[in-house]
Coordinates of C-alpha atoms and ligand atoms in Angstrom, one line a residue:
M1 CA 73.2 70.3 119.0
L2 CA 70.0 69.4 117.3
R3 CA 66.8 71.3 117.7
G4 CA 63.2 71.0 116.4
R5 CA 59.9 71.6 118.2
L6 CA 57.9 68.4 118.4
S7 CA 55.0 70.0 119.8
S8 CA 54.5 72.1 116.7
V9 CA 54.1 69.0 114.3
T10 CA 50.5 69.4 113.8
P11 CA 48.0 67.7 111.4
I12 CA 46.2 70.3 109.5
Q13 CA 43.3 68.4 108.0
G14 CA 41.9 64.9 107.4
K15 CA 43.4 61.6 108.3
A16 CA 46.8 62.0 109.9
P17 CA 49.6 59.4 111.1
N18 CA 49.2 58.6 114.7
P19 CA 50.9 61.0 117.1
M20 CA 54.0 58.9 117.8
V21 CA 54.6 58.3 114.1
R22 CA 54.0 62.0 113.4
A23 CA 56.3 63.1 116.0
V24 CA 59.1 60.8 115.0
V25 CA 58.7 61.5 111.3
G26 CA 58.3 65.3 111.9
W27 CA 61.4 65.2 113.9
Q28 CA 63.4 63.7 111.3
A29 CA 61.9 65.8 108.6
N30 CA 62.6 68.9 110.4
R31 CA 66.4 68.2 110.3
I32 CA 66.4 68.1 106.4
S33 CA 67.2 71.6 105.5
D34 CA 66.7 71.2 101.7
P35 CA 62.9 71.4 101.1
V36 CA 62.9 69.0 98.1
A37 CA 64.8 66.3 100.0
R38 CA 62.5 66.9 103.0
L39 CA 59.5 66.3 100.6
H40 CA 60.9 63.1 99.3
F41 CA 61.6 61.8 102.8
L42 CA 58.1 62.6 103.8
R43 CA 56.7 61.0 100.7
R44 CA 58.7 57.9 101.3
T45 CA 57.7 57.7 105.0
V46 CA 54.1 58.8 105.2
G47 CA 52.9 58.7 101.5
D48 CA 50.3 61.4 100.7
L49 CA 51.1 64.7 102.3
S50 CA 47.9 66.5 101.6
T51 CA 46.6 65.6 105.1
W52 CA 49.3 67.1 107.4
N53 CA 52.0 69.5 107.8
P54 CA 55.2 68.6 109.6
V55 CA 56.8 72.0 109.3
S56 CA 58.1 73.1 112.6
A57 CA 59.5 76.3 114.0
A58 CA 62.9 77.1 113.1
G59 CA 65.5 75.0 114.9
R60 CA 68.3 76.3 117.0
S61 CA 71.4 74.5 116.7
H62 CA 74.9 75.4 115.7
L63 CA 74.5 73.7 112.3
R64 CA 70.9 74.9 111.8
S65 CA 71.8 78.5 112.4
H66 CA 73.9 78.7 109.2
P67 CA 73.0 75.5 107.2
G68 CA 73.8 77.3 103.9
R69 CA 77.5 77.7 105.0
L70 CA 77.7 74.1 105.8
V71 CA 76.2 73.0 102.5
A72 CA 78.4 75.5 100.6
A73 CA 81.5 74.1 102.4
L74 CA 80.4 70.5 101.7
G75 CA 79.9 71.4 98.0
A76 CA 83.4 72.9 97.8
M77 CA 84.9 69.9 99.5
L78 CA 83.2 67.6 97.0
L79 CA 85.0 69.3 94.1
L80 CA 88.3 68.2 95.5
P81 CA 90.0 64.9 94.8
A82 CA 89.8 62.1 97.4
G83 CA 92.4 62.6 100.1
A84 CA 92.7 66.4 99.6
I85 CA 91.7 67.3 103.1
T86 CA 93.1 70.5 104.0
G87 CA 94.3 71.5 107.4
S88 CA 93.8 75.0 109.0
G89 CA 96.2 77.1 110.8
F90 CA 96.9 76.4 114.5
L91 CA 98.9 77.9 117.1
W92 CA 101.2 75.7 119.2
N93 CA 100.1 75.9 122.8
R94 CA 102.1 73.8 125.3
H95 CA 99.6 72.0 127.8
P96 CA 100.6 71.0 131.1
I97 CA 101.8 67.5 131.3
V98 CA 98.9 65.2 132.2
N99 CA 99.4 63.1 135.3
G100 CA 96.0 62.9 136.8
T101 CA 95.3 60.5 139.6
V102 CA 91.9 61.0 140.7
G103 CA 91.5 61.0 144.5
T104 CA 87.7 60.6 145.2
A105 CA 86.1 57.3 145.1
E106 CA 83.4 58.5 142.7
A107 CA 86.1 59.4 140.2
S108 CA 88.3 56.5 140.8
S109 CA 87.4 54.9 137.4
A110 CA 89.5 57.5 135.7
S111 CA 92.9 56.0 135.6
S112 CA 96.2 57.9 135.4
V113 CA 96.7 59.4 132.1
W114 CA 99.7 61.2 130.8
A115 CA 101.0 62.9 127.6
V116 CA 103.4 60.8 125.7
E117 CA 104.2 62.9 122.8
Q118 CA 103.2 66.5 121.7
N119 CA 103.9 68.3 118.5
K120 CA 102.3 70.8 116.2
D121 CA 100.2 68.2 114.4
F122 CA 99.1 65.8 117.2
E123 CA 99.3 64.6 120.7
T124 CA 99.4 61.1 122.0
Y125 CA 98.6 59.9 125.5
S126 CA 99.4 56.9 127.6
N127 CA 95.8 55.3 127.2
G128 CA 96.1 55.2 123.5
L129 CA 94.4 58.5 122.9
R130 CA 95.6 60.5 119.8
I131 CA 94.4 64.2 119.4
E132 CA 94.8 65.7 115.9
R133 CA 95.7 69.4 116.1
R134 CA 95.3 70.7 112.6
Y135 CA 92.0 72.4 113.1
E136 CA 92.8 73.7 116.7
T137 CA 92.0 77.2 117.4
G138 CA 91.4 79.7 120.2
N139 CA 88.4 81.4 121.6
E140 CA 87.9 83.6 124.8
A141 CA 89.9 82.4 127.8
R142 CA 87.8 80.4 130.2
T143 CA 86.6 82.2 133.3
Y144 CA 83.3 81.5 135.0
D145 CA 81.4 81.7 138.1
V146 CA 80.1 78.8 140.2
Y147 CA 77.2 79.1 142.5
P148 CA 76.7 77.3 146.0
R149 CA 73.9 74.9 145.3
G150 CA 70.7 76.2 146.8
F151 CA 72.1 79.5 147.4
E152 CA 72.7 80.5 143.8
D153 CA 71.3 84.1 144.2
S154 CA 73.2 84.8 147.6
G155 CA 76.1 86.6 145.8
R156 CA 78.5 83.9 147.1
A157 CA 79.7 82.9 143.7
E158 CA 83.3 81.6 143.2
T159 CA 85.3 82.4 140.0
R160 CA 87.2 79.5 138.2
T161 CA 89.2 79.0 135.2
M162 CA 89.4 75.1 135.1
P163 CA 86.6 73.1 133.4
A164 CA 84.3 71.4 135.8
G165 CA 82.6 69.0 133.5
I166 CA 81.8 67.6 130.1
V167 CA 78.8 67.9 127.9
F168 CA 78.4 65.3 125.1
H169 CA 76.8 66.2 121.9
T170 CA 76.0 64.8 118.4
T171 CA 76.7 67.0 115.3
E172 CA 73.5 66.1 113.5
S173 CA 75.2 66.6 110.2
P174 CA 74.8 64.8 107.0
Q175 CA 76.1 61.2 106.9
A176 CA 77.1 58.7 104.2
E177 CA 76.5 55.0 104.9
F178 CA 79.3 53.6 107.0
K179 CA 80.8 51.2 104.4
E180 CA 84.1 50.9 102.8
D181 CA 83.1 52.1 99.4
Q182 CA 81.8 55.4 101.0
T183 CA 85.1 56.2 102.5
R184 CA 85.8 59.1 100.2
R185 CA 82.3 60.7 100.9
I186 CA 82.7 60.1 104.6
R187 CA 86.0 61.8 104.6
L188 CA 84.8 64.9 102.5
I189 CA 81.7 65.3 104.7
G190 CA 83.9 65.1 107.8
A191 CA 86.4 67.7 106.4
A192 CA 83.5 70.2 105.7
L193 CA 82.1 69.6 109.2
L194 CA 85.6 70.3 110.7
D195 CA 85.8 73.6 108.9
Y196 CA 82.4 74.6 110.0
V197 CA 82.8 73.8 113.7
R198 CA 86.1 75.5 113.8
N199 CA 84.7 78.6 112.3
E200 CA 81.8 78.5 114.9
R201 CA 84.1 77.6 117.7
A202 CA 81.4 75.0 118.4
Y203 CA 83.1 72.4 120.5
H204 CA 86.3 71.6 122.3
Y205 CA 86.5 68.2 120.5
L206 CA 85.0 66.5 117.6
V207 CA 85.2 62.9 117.2
D208 CA 84.8 61.8 113.6
R209 CA 83.3 58.6 112.2
F210 CA 86.6 56.9 112.0
G211 CA 87.3 57.5 115.7
R212 CA 89.7 60.4 115.1
V213 CA 89.7 63.0 117.8
W214 CA 90.0 66.6 116.5
R215 CA 90.7 69.3 119.0
I216 CA 88.7 72.4 117.8
V217 CA 88.8 75.0 120.6
R218 CA 91.6 74.8 123.1
E219 CA 90.8 73.6 126.5
T220 CA 91.7 76.8 128.1
D221 CA 89.1 78.6 126.3
S222 CA 85.2 78.6 126.1
A223 CA 83.4 77.1 123.2
N224 CA 79.8 77.9 121.8
H225 CA 78.5 74.4 122.6
A226 CA 75.9 74.5 125.2
G227 CA 74.1 78.0 125.2
Y228 CA 71.5 78.2 128.0
S229 CA 72.1 75.2 130.2
V230 CA 72.1 74.2 133.7
W231 CA 73.9 71.5 135.7
A232 CA 74.8 70.9 139.4
D233 CA 77.0 68.6 141.5
A234 CA 76.9 67.9 145.2
E235 CA 78.1 71.4 146.0
W236 CA 78.0 73.7 143.1
T237 CA 75.5 75.0 140.4
Y238 CA 76.7 75.7 136.9
I239 CA 74.8 77.7 134.4
S240 CA 75.6 78.5 130.7
L241 CA 78.1 75.7 130.4
N242 CA 80.1 77.1 127.4
R243 CA 82.4 78.3 129.9
A244 CA 82.1 75.8 132.8
F245 CA 82.1 72.6 130.8
L246 CA 84.1 71.0 127.9
G247 CA 82.0 70.2 124.8
I248 CA 82.8 66.9 122.9
S249 CA 80.8 66.2 119.9
V250 CA 80.4 62.9 118.1
E251 CA 79.8 63.2 114.3
A252 CA 76.5 61.4 114.2
L253 CA 72.9 61.7 113.1
T254 CA 70.3 60.5 115.6
Q255 CA 68.1 57.7 114.6
P256 CA 65.0 58.5 116.7
G257 CA 62.9 55.8 118.1
T258 CA 65.6 53.1 118.0
D259 CA 67.9 51.5 120.5
R260 CA 70.8 51.9 118.2
S261 CA 73.8 53.8 119.3
E262 CA 74.5 56.5 116.9
A263 CA 78.3 56.1 117.5
T264 CA 80.6 53.9 115.4
P265 CA 82.7 51.3 117.4
A266 CA 85.8 53.4 116.6
Q267 CA 84.0 56.5 118.0
L268 CA 83.2 54.7 121.2
T269 CA 86.8 53.7 121.7
A270 CA 88.0 57.2 120.9
L271 CA 85.3 58.8 123.1
R272 CA 86.2 56.6 126.1
A273 CA 89.9 57.5 125.9
L274 CA 89.3 61.2 125.5
T275 CA 86.9 61.3 128.4
E276 CA 89.3 59.3 130.5
M277 CA 92.1 61.8 129.7
L278 CA 90.0 65.0 130.4
R279 CA 88.5 63.5 133.7
A280 CA 92.0 62.7 134.9
K281 CA 93.5 65.9 133.9
Y282 CA 90.8 68.2 135.4
R283 CA 89.7 65.8 138.2
I284 CA 86.1 65.8 136.7
P285 CA 83.7 63.7 138.8
V286 CA 81.5 61.3 136.9
T287 CA 78.4 63.0 137.8
N288 CA 79.5 66.1 135.8
C289 CA 79.5 64.2 132.6
A290 CA 76.1 64.7 130.9
T291 CA 74.5 65.0 127.4
H292 CA 73.4 68.2 125.9
A293 CA 69.7 67.1 126.3
Q294 CA 70.2 66.7 129.9
V295 CA 71.5 70.2 130.5
S296 CA 69.7 72.3 127.8
V297 CA 67.1 74.8 128.8
N298 CA 65.0 77.5 127.3
P299 CA 64.6 80.6 129.6
D300 CA 61.9 82.0 127.4
N301 CA 59.3 79.3 128.3
M302 CA 61.3 77.7 131.2
Q303 CA 61.4 74.3 129.7
A304 CA 64.2 71.8 129.9
G305 CA 65.4 69.8 126.7
Y306 CA 65.7 72.8 124.4
H307 CA 68.3 70.8 122.5
Y308 CA 68.1 67.1 122.6
D309 CA 71.1 65.5 121.2
W310 CA 71.9 62.4 123.1
A311 CA 68.4 62.5 124.8
A312 CA 68.8 58.8 124.6
N313 CA 71.4 56.0 123.7
F314 CA 74.4 57.9 125.0
P315 CA 76.9 55.1 125.7
Y316 CA 77.6 55.8 129.3
A317 CA 78.7 52.4 130.2
G318 CA 80.5 51.9 126.9
I319 CA 82.8 54.9 127.8
G320 CA 83.4 54.0 131.5
L321 CA 80.9 56.0 133.1
P322 CA 77.7 55.2 135.3
N323 CA 74.3 55.7 133.6
N324 CA 73.8 59.4 134.3
Y325 CA 70.4 59.4 132.7
S326 CA 69.3 58.2 136.2
L327 CA 70.3 61.6 137.8
P328 CA 67.4 63.8 138.6
T329 CA 67.6 66.6 136.0
P330 CA 69.1 69.5 137.8
S331 CA 67.2 72.3 135.9
L332 CA 63.8 70.9 137.1
W333 CA 64.5 70.8 140.9
L334 CA 67.1 73.6 141.2
F335 CA 65.3 76.3 139.0
G336 CA 61.7 74.8 138.5
F337 CA 61.9 74.2 134.7
T338 CA 59.2 72.1 133.2
Y339 CA 59.4 69.9 130.1
D340 CA 57.5 69.2 126.8
T341 CA 55.8 65.8 127.0
S342 CA 56.0 65.3 123.3
L343 CA 59.8 65.4 123.7
V344 CA 59.6 62.5 126.2
R345 CA 57.5 60.5 123.6
V346 CA 60.2 60.6 121.0
T347 CA 63.3 60.4 123.3
G348 CA 61.9 57.5 125.4
E349 CA 62.5 56.2 128.8
Q350 CA 66.1 57.2 129.4
F351 CA 65.7 61.0 129.3
W352 CA 62.3 60.6 130.8
K353 CA 63.6 59.1 134.0
G354 CA 65.7 62.0 134.8
L355 CA 63.0 64.5 134.2
A356 CA 60.5 62.5 136.4
L357 CA 63.1 62.2 139.2
G358 CA 63.9 65.9 138.8
E359 CA 60.1 66.6 139.2
E360 CA 59.9 64.4 142.3
Q361 CA 62.6 66.0 143.9
L362 CA 61.1 69.5 143.2
R363 CA 57.8 68.2 144.9
Q364 CA 59.8 67.0 148.0
N365 CA 61.7 70.3 148.3
A366 CA 58.4 72.2 148.0
T367 CA 57.0 70.2 150.8
A368 CA 60.0 70.7 152.9
H369 CA 59.7 74.5 152.5
G370 CA 56.0 74.4 153.4
M371 CA 55.0 75.7 150.0
S372 CA 52.8 74.4 147.1
V373 CA 54.6 73.3 144.1
P374 CA 53.5 76.4 142.0
Q375 CA 54.6 78.8 144.8
Y376 CA 57.9 77.0 145.1
R377 CA 58.4 76.8 141.3
E378 CA 57.7 80.6 141.2
A379 CA 60.4 81.3 143.7
L380 CA 62.8 79.1 141.8
F381 CA 62.1 80.9 138.5
K382 CA 63.0 84.2 140.3
R383 CA 66.2 82.7 141.5
Y384 CA 67.2 81.5 138.0
R385 CA 66.3 84.8 136.5
K386 CA 68.5 86.6 139.0
V387 CA 71.4 84.3 138.4
L388 CA 71.1 84.6 134.7
S389 CA 71.0 88.4 134.7
T390 CA 74.1 88.5 136.9
F391 CA 75.7 86.1 134.4
K392 CA 74.6 88.1 131.4
A393 CA 76.0 91.4 133.0
K394 CA 79.2 89.7 133.5
T395 CA 79.6 88.2 130.0
E396 CA 77.9 91.0 128.1
K397 CA 81.3 92.5 126.9
S398 CA 82.3 89.1 125.6
K399 CA 79.4 88.9 123.1
E400 CA 79.3 85.3 124.1
N401 CA 76.8 83.2 122.1
I402 CA 74.8 81.7 124.9
G403 CA 71.5 81.1 123.2
Ligands
ZN1 ZN1 74.5 69.7 121.1

């Protein structure tokens, strides 16, 4: 979800913090929408501000696009007594019984999971998963095209309605310290967040800090979670994953430059159970489970990593998945996207590994085609632009938010 332009963190005069510190501090500061709070943060962190300017270009994330609404919602919630978390309307929608036995060796870690109980308030599953339904809502019915890998512009797309993968997000929303005496605040912030993401149709699922799993947009519909994005598996290429992939967001705020996981232990347990259920239900291969940072692209400058939530520290192993940070980033080798090296400085080795492997694969593919890297990249750009314009023409009527 989160977005800020690291490269625009620029000292304006005199002595400035070193580039690494500057990038990290600027990144954190850019996520603070209130200017006074941002100033306090910067004073605490780097002292005298007369020497450099951390202000960046406007961010592009679901929360950042309407920060005033979130703050207003949060303010309203804080006026309510503790425990007055209100539910929103929902429509009862019967899901097919889940009984997924995954057949492929790759997907065999997803065990059989089935629905145990379903009612208008919640669902429970055989692996301990409980889904809260009070914020559930609808959006456009999911229908999307997949493209044969390497022949994306051949006109041989296939239309599907079942989700093909999962994109993991963080909400990058305000946080109270995770301590017992902060319970009321944590609940109020969480309730405001639920209202916000429901209004935005921002995700299919939100996992709050106590590990409660909230369905936001029904699995049958698209959600506005991944905008411009690219992923691929062994056979197919997926673009603009709002439709093709389910979006799960962890209520968390990234701590850049640390090895700490942003998720609470309860969130990890819930995320594992939810991922297991969805993979079993839709036969989702492990390689189609990726973080927003890994899939996000910016067609305007042809750079990957436009959003960088979970650019590092996603608990792949903790939720029963292989470390997909080791996969070559598909946008690089499929469509020639490049990346911002300042992003790598902040996000570290995990994200960099996929980018470096993606670039290496691009080089090898160029050689195999007897082309220089710039020539090959230009051909891939053309291919991406063609696929994207086809996609846009098909979805124009839906007014989908893909940016
Ligand atoms: Zn995201």
